[in-house]
PDB file of C-alpha atoms in Angstrom:
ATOM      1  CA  UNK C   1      24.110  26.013  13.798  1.00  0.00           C
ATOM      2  CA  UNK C   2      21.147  27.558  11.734  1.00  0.00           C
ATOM      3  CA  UNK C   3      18.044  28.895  13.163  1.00  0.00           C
ATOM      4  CA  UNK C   4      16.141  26.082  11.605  1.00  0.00           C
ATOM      5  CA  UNK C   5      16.074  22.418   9.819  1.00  0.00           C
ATOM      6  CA  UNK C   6      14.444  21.388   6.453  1.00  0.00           C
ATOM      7  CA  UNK C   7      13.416  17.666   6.764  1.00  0.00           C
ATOM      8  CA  UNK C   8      11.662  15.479   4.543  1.00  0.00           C
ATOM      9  CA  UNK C   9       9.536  12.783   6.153  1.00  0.00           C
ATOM     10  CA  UNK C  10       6.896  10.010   5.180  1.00  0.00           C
ATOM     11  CA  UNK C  11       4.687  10.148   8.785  1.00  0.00           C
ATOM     12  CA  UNK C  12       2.474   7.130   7.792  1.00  0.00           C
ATOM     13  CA  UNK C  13       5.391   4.468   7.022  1.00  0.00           C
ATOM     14  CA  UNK C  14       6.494   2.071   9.194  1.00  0.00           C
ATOM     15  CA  UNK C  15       9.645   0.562   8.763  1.00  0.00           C
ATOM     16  CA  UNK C  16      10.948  -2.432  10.527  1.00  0.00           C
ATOM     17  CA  UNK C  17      14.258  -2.564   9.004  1.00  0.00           C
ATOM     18  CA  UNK C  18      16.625   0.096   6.833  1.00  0.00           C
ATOM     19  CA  UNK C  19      16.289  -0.534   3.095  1.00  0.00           C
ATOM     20  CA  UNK C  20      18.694   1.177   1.142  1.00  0.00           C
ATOM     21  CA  UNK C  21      18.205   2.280  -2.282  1.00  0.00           C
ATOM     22  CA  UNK C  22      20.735   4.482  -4.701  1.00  0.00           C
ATOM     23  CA  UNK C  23      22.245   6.487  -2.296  1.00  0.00           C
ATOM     24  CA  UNK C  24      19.490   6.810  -0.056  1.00  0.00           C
ATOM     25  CA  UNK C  25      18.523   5.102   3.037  1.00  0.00           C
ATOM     26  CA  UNK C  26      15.425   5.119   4.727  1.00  0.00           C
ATOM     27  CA  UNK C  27      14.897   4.080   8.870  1.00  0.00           C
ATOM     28  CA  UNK C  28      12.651   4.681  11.288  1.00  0.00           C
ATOM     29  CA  UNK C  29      13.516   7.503  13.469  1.00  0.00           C
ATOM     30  CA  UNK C  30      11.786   6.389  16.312  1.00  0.00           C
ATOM     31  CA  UNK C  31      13.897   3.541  16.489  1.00  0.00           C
ATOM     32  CA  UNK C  32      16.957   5.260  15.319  1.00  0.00           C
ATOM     33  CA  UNK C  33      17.052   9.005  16.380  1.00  0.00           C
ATOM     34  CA  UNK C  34      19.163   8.836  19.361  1.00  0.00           C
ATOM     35  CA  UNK C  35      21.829   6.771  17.848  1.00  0.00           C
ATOM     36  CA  UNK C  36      21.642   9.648  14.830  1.00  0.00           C
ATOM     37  CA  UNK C  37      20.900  12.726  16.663  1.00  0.00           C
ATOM     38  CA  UNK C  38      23.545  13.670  18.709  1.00  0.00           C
ATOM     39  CA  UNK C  39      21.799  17.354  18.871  1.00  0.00           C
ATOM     40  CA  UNK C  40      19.450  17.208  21.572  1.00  0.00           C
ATOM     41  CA  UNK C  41      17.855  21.010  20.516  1.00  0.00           C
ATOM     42  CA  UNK C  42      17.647  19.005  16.644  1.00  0.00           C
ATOM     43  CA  UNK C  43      15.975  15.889  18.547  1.00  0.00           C
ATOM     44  CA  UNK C  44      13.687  18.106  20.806  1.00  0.00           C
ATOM     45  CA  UNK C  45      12.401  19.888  17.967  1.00  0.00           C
ATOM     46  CA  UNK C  46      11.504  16.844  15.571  1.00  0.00           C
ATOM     47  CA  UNK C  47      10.037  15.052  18.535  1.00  0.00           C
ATOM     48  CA  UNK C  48       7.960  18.210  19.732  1.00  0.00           C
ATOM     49  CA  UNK C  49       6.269  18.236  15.869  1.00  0.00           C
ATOM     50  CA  UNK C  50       6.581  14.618  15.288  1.00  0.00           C
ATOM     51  CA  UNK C  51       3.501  14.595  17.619  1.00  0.00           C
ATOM     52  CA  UNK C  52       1.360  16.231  16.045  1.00  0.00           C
ATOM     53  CA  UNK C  53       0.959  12.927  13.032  1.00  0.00           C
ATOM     54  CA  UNK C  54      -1.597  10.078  15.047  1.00  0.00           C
ATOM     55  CA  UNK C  55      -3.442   6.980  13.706  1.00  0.00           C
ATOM     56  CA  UNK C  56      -7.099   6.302  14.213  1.00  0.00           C
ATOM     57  CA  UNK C  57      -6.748   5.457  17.538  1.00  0.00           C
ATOM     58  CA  UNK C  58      -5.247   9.003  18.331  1.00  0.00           C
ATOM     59  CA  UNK C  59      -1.564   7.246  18.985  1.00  0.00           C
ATOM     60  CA  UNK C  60       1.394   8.719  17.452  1.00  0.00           C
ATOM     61  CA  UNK C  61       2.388   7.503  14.258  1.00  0.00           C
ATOM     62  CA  UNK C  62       5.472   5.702  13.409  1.00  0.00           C
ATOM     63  CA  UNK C  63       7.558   8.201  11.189  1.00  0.00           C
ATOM     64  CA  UNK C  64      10.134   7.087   8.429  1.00  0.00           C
ATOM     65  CA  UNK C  65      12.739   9.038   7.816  1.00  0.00           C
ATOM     66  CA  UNK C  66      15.897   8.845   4.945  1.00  0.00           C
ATOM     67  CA  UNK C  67      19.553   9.796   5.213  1.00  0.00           C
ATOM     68  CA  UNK C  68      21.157  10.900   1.442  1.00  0.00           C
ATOM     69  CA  UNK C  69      24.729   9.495   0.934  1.00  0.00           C
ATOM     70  CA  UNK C  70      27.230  11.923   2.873  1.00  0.00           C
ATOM     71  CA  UNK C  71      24.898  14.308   3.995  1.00  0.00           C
ATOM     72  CA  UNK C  72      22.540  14.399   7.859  1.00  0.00           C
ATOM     73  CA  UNK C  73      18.668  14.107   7.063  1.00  0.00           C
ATOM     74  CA  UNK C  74      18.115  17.600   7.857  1.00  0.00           C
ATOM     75  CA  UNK C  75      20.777  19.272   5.061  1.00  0.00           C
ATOM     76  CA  UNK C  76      19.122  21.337   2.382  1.00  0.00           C
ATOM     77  CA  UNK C  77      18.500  19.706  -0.621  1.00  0.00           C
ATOM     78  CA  UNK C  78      19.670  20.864  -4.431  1.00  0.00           C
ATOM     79  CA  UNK C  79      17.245  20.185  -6.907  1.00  0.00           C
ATOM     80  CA  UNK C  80      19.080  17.253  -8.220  1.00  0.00           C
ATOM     81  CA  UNK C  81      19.045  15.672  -4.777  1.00  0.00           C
ATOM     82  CA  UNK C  82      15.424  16.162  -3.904  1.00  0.00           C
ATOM     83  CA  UNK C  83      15.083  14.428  -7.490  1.00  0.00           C
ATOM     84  CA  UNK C  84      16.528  11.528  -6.187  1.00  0.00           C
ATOM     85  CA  UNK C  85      14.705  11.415  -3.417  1.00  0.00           C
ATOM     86  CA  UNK C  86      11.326  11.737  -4.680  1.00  0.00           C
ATOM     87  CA  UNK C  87      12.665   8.887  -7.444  1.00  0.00           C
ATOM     88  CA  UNK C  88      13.635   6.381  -4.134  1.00  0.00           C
ATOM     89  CA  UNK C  89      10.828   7.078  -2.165  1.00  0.00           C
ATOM     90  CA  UNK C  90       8.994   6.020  -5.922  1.00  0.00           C
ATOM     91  CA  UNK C  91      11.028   3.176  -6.235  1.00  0.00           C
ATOM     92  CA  UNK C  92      10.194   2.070  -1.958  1.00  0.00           C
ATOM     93  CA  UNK C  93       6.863   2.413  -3.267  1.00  0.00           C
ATOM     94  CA  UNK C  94       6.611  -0.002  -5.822  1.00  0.00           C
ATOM     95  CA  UNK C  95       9.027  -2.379  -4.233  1.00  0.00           C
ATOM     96  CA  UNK C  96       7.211  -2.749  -1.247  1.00  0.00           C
ATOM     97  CA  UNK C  97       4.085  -3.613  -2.934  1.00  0.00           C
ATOM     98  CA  UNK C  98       4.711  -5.311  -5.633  1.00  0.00           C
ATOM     99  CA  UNK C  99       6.173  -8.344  -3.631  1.00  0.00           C
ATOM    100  CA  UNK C 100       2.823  -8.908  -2.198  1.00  0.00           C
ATOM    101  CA  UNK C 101       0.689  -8.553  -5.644  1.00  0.00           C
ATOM    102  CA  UNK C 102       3.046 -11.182  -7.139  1.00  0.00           C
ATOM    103  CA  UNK C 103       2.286 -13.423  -3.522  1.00  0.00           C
ATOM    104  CA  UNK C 104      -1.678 -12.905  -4.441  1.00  0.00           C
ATOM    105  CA  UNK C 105      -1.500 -14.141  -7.633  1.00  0.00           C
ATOM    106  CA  UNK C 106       0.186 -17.227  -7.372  1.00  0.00           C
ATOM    107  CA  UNK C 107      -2.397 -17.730  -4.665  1.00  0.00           C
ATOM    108  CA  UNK C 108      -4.846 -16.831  -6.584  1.00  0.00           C
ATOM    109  CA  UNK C 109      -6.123 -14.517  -4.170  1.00  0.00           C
ATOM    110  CA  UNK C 110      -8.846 -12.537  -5.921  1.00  0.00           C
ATOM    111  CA  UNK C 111     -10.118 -10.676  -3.061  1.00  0.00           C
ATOM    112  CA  UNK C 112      -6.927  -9.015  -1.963  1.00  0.00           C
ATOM    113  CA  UNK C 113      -7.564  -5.209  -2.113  1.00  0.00           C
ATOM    114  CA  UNK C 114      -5.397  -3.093  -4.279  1.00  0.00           C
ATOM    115  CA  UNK C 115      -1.835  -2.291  -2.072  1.00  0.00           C
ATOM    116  CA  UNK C 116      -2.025   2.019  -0.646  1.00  0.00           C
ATOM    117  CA  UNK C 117       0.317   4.779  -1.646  1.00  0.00           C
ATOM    118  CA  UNK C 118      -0.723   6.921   0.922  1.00  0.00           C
ATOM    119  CA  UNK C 119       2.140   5.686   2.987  1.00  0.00           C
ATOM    120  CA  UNK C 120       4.310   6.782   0.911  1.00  0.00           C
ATOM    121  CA  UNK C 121       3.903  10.492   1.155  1.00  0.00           C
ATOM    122  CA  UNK C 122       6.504  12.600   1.328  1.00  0.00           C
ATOM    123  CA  UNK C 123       5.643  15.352   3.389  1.00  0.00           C
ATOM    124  CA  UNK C 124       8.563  18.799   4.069  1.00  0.00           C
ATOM    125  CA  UNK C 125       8.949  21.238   6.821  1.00  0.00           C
ATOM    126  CA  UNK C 126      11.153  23.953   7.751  1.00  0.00           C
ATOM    127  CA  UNK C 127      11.210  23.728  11.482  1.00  0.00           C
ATOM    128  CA  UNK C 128      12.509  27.091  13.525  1.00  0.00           C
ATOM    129  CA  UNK C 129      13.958  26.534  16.845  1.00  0.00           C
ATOM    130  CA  UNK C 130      12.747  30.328  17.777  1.00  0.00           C
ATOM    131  CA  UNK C 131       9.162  29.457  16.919  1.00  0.00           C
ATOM    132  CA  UNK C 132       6.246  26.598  17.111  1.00  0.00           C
ATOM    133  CA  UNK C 133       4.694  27.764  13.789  1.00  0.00           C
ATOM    134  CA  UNK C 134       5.422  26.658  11.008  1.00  0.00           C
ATOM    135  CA  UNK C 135       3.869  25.680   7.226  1.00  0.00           C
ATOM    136  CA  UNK C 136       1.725  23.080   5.584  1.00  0.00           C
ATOM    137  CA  UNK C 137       1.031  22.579   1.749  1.00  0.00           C
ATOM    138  CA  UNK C 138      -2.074  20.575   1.015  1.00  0.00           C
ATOM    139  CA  UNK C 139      -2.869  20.598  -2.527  1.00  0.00           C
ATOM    140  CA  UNK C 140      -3.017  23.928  -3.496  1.00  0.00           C
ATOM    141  CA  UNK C 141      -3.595  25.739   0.014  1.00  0.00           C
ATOM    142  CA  UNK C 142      -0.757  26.918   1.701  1.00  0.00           C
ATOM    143  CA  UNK C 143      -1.127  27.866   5.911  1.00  0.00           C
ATOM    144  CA  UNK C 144       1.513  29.664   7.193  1.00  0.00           C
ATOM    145  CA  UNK C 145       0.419  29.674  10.952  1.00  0.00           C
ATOM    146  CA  UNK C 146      -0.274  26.230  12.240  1.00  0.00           C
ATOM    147  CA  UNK C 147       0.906  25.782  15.942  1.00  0.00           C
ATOM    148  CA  UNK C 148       2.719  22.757  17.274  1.00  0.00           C
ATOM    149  CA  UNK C 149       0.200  21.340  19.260  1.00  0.00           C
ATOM    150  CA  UNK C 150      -3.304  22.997  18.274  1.00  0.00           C
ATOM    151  CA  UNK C 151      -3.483  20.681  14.334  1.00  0.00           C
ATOM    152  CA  UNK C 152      -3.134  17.117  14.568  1.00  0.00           C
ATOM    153  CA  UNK C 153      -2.746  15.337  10.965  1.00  0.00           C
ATOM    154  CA  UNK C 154      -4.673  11.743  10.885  1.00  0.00           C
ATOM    155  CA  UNK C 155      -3.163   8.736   9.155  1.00  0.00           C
ATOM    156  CA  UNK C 156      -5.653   7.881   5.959  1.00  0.00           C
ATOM    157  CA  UNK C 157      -7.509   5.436   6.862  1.00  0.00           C
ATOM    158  CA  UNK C 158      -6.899   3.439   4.421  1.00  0.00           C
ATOM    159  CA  UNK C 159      -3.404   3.474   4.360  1.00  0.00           C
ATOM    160  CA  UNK C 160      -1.307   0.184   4.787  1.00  0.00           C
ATOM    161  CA  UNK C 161       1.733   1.282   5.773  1.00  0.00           C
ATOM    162  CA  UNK C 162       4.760  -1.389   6.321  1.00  0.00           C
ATOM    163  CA  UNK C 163       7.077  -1.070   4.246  1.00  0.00           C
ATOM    164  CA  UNK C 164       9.374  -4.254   3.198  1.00  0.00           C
ATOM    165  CA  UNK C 165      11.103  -5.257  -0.037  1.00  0.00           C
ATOM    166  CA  UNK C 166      12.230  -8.833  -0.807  1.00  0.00           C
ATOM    167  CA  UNK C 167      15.907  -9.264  -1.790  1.00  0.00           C
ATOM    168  CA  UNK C 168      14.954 -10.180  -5.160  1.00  0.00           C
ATOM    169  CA  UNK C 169      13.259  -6.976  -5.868  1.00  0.00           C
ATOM    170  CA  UNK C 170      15.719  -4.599  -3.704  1.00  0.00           C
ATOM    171  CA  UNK C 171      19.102  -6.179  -6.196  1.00  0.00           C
ATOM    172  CA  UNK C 172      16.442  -5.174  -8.874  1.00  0.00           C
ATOM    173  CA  UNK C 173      15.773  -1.778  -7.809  1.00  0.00           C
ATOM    174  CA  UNK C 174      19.197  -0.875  -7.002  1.00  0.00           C
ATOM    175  CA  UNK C 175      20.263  -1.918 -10.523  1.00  0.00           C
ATOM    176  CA  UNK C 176      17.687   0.132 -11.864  1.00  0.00           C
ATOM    177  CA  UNK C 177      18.974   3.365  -9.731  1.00  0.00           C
ATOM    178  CA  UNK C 178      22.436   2.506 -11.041  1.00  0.00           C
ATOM    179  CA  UNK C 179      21.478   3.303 -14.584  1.00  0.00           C
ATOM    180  CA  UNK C 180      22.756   6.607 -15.772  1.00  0.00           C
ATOM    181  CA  UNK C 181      20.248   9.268 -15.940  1.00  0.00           C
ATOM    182  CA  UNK C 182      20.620   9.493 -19.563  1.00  0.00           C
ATOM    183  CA  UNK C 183      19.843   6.145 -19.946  1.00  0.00           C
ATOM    184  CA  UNK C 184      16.879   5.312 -21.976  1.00  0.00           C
ATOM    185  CA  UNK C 185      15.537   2.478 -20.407  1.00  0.00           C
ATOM    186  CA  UNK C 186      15.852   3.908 -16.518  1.00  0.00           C
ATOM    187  CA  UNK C 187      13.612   7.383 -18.129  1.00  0.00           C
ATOM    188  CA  UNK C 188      11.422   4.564 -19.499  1.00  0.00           C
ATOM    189  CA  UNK C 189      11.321   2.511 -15.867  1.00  0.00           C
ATOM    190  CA  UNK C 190      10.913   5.644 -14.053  1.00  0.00           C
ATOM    191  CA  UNK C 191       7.619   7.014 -16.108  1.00  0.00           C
ATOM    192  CA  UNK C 192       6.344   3.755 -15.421  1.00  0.00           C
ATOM    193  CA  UNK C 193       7.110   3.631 -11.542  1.00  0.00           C
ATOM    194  CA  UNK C 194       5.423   7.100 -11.153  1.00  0.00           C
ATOM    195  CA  UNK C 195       2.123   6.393 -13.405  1.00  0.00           C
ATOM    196  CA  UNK C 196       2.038   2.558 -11.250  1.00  0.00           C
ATOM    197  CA  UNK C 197       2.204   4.755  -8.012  1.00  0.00           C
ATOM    198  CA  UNK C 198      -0.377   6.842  -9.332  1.00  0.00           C
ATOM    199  CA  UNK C 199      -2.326   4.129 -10.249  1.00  0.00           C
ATOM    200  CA  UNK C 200      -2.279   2.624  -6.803  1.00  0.00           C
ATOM    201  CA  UNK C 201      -2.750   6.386  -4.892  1.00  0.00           C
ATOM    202  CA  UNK C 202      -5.955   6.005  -2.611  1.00  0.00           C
ATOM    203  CA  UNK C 203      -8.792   8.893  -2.132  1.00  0.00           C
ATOM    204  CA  UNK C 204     -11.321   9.150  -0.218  1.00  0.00           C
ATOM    205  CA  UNK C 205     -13.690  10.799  -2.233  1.00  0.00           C
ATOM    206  CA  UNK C 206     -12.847   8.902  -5.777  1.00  0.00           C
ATOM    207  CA  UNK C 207     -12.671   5.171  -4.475  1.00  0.00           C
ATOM    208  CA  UNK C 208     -16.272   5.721  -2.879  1.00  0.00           C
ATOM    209  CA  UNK C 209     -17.236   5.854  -7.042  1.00  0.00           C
ATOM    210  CA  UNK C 210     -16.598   2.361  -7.769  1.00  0.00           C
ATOM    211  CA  UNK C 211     -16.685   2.440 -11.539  1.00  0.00           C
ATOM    212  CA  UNK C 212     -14.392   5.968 -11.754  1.00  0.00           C
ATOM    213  CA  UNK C 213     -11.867   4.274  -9.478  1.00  0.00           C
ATOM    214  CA  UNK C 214     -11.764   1.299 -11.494  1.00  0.00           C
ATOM    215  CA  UNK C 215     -11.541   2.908 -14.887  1.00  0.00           C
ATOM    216  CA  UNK C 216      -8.834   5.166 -13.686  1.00  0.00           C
ATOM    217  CA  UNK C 217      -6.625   2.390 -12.204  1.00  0.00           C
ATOM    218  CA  UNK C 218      -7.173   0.852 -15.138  1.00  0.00           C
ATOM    219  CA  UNK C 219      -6.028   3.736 -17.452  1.00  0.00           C
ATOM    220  CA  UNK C 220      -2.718   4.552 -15.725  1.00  0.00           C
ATOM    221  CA  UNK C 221      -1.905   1.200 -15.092  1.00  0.00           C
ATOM    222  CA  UNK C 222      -1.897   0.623 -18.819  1.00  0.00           C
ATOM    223  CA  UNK C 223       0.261   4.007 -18.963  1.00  0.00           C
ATOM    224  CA  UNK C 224       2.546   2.293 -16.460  1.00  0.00           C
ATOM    225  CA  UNK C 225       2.929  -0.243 -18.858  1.00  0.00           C
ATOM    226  CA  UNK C 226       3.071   1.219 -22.250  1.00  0.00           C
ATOM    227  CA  UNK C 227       6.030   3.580 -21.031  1.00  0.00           C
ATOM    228  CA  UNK C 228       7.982   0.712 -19.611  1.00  0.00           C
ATOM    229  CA  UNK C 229       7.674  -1.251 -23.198  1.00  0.00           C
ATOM    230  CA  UNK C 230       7.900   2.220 -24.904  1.00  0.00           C
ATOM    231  CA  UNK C 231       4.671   1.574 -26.843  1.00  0.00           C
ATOM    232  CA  UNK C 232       4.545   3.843 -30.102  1.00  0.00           C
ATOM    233  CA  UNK C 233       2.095   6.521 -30.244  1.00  0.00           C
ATOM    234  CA  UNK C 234       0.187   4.372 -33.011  1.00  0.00           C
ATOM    235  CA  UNK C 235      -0.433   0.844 -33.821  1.00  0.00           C
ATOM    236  CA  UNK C 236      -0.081  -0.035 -30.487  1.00  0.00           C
ATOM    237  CA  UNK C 237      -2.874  -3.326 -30.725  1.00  0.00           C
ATOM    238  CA  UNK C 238      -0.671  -4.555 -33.155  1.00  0.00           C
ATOM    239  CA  UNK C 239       2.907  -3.830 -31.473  1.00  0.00           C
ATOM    240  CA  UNK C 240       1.947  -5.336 -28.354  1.00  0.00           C
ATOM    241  CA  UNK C 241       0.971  -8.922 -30.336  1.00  0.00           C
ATOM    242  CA  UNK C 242       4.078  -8.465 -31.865  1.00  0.00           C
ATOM    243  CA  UNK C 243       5.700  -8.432 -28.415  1.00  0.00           C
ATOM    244  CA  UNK C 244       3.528 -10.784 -26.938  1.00  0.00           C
ATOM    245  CA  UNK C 245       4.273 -13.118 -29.536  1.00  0.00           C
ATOM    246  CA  UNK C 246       8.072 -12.714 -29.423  1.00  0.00           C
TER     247      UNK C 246
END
């Protein structure tokens, strides 16, 4: 066995069933790691950073983790894998939210905040078994020497984080991974998934400026749609009466 594990984790998900999508499945390894883990060392290890990830309250989070068709969660990646990875955890996203939008507005429920992506972060470590240190990337700053034990990461507090996708929307999404990657129309779906999760990404900082937030929703949500109904650079008042009206 190697002298460490790469894992890729969302620590502010909760999940209260598997949901599989592509050839991905995501569960919830407190739930699940002792049926999956034979390795105790592996186990001991995940647990002993695992820890480190609290809510507001200061108890540990509940972690999500995904299994990739054939392989343990802990296998190095190829590229093409982690890109289907990052495109489930996308499509998780905007599957488990977009059930409840579509609840809110057939009951007309105008006061329902916007759903959280912060859930829905993908966060990777390289754990050593011969040492408690290990990395962290946030944004642009790289620490090499955090300590298991002395840094404790806080769930955003505004993150919402079950995540659960209706049946209707899961034989949709699955359909949708099934489409070769050369496929027009899945490029076109998967621009728009990825400008709708940006649309719906919460921060601190820019949702305290009311009109930015707004107008920035607002812009990539349009994105979202314009590259799903592959708008054309110009004209595009005109094309979408055109499609309105068809």
């Amino acid at each position: 066995m190697s002298d460490f594990i790469n894992v890729n984790f969302m620590p502010w998900l909760t999940l209260y069933q598997n949901i599989a999508l592509g050839k991905i499945t995501f569960w919830n390894y407190s739930r699940e790691s002792e049926e999956r883990i034979n390795n105790s060392k592996i186990r001991k290890r995940l647990e002993e950073h695992f820890k480190s990830y609290k809510d507001i309250t200061g108890s540990t989070n509940s972690i999500a983790i995904y299994s990739f068709e054939g392989k343990t969660f802990y296998d190095s990646l190829n590229e093409e894998e982690f890109n289907q990875l990052q495109e489930a955890v996308t499509t998780l996203a905007f599957a488990s939210t977009i059930g409840k939008i579509e609840k809110r507005i057939q009951e007309n429920q105008k006061h329902y905040m916007p759903p959280s992506m912060n859930a829905f972060d993908l966060m990777y470590r390289r754990l050593d078994f011969n040492s408690n240190r290990y990395a962290h990337l946030s944004l642009t700053v790289r620490d090499f020497g955090l300590e298991e034990g002395h840094i404790v990461f806080q769930k955003p507090f505004g993150t919402r984080d079950e995540a659960w996708i209706s049946s209707k929307w899961l034989k949709y999404m699955n359909a949708y991974l099934a489409l070769k990657n050369s496929s027009t129309l899945r490029n076109r779906i998967s621009r728009s998934l990825e400008f709708y999760r940006l649309a719906q990404a919460q921060d601190d900082l820019k949702d305290n400026l009311l009109d930015s937030t707004f107008f920035t929703r607002t812009v990539l949500l349009v994105t979202a749609f314009e590259s799903l109904l592959n708008f054309p650079i110009l004209g595009k008042a005109d094309f979408f009466a055109n499609y309105a009206g068809d």
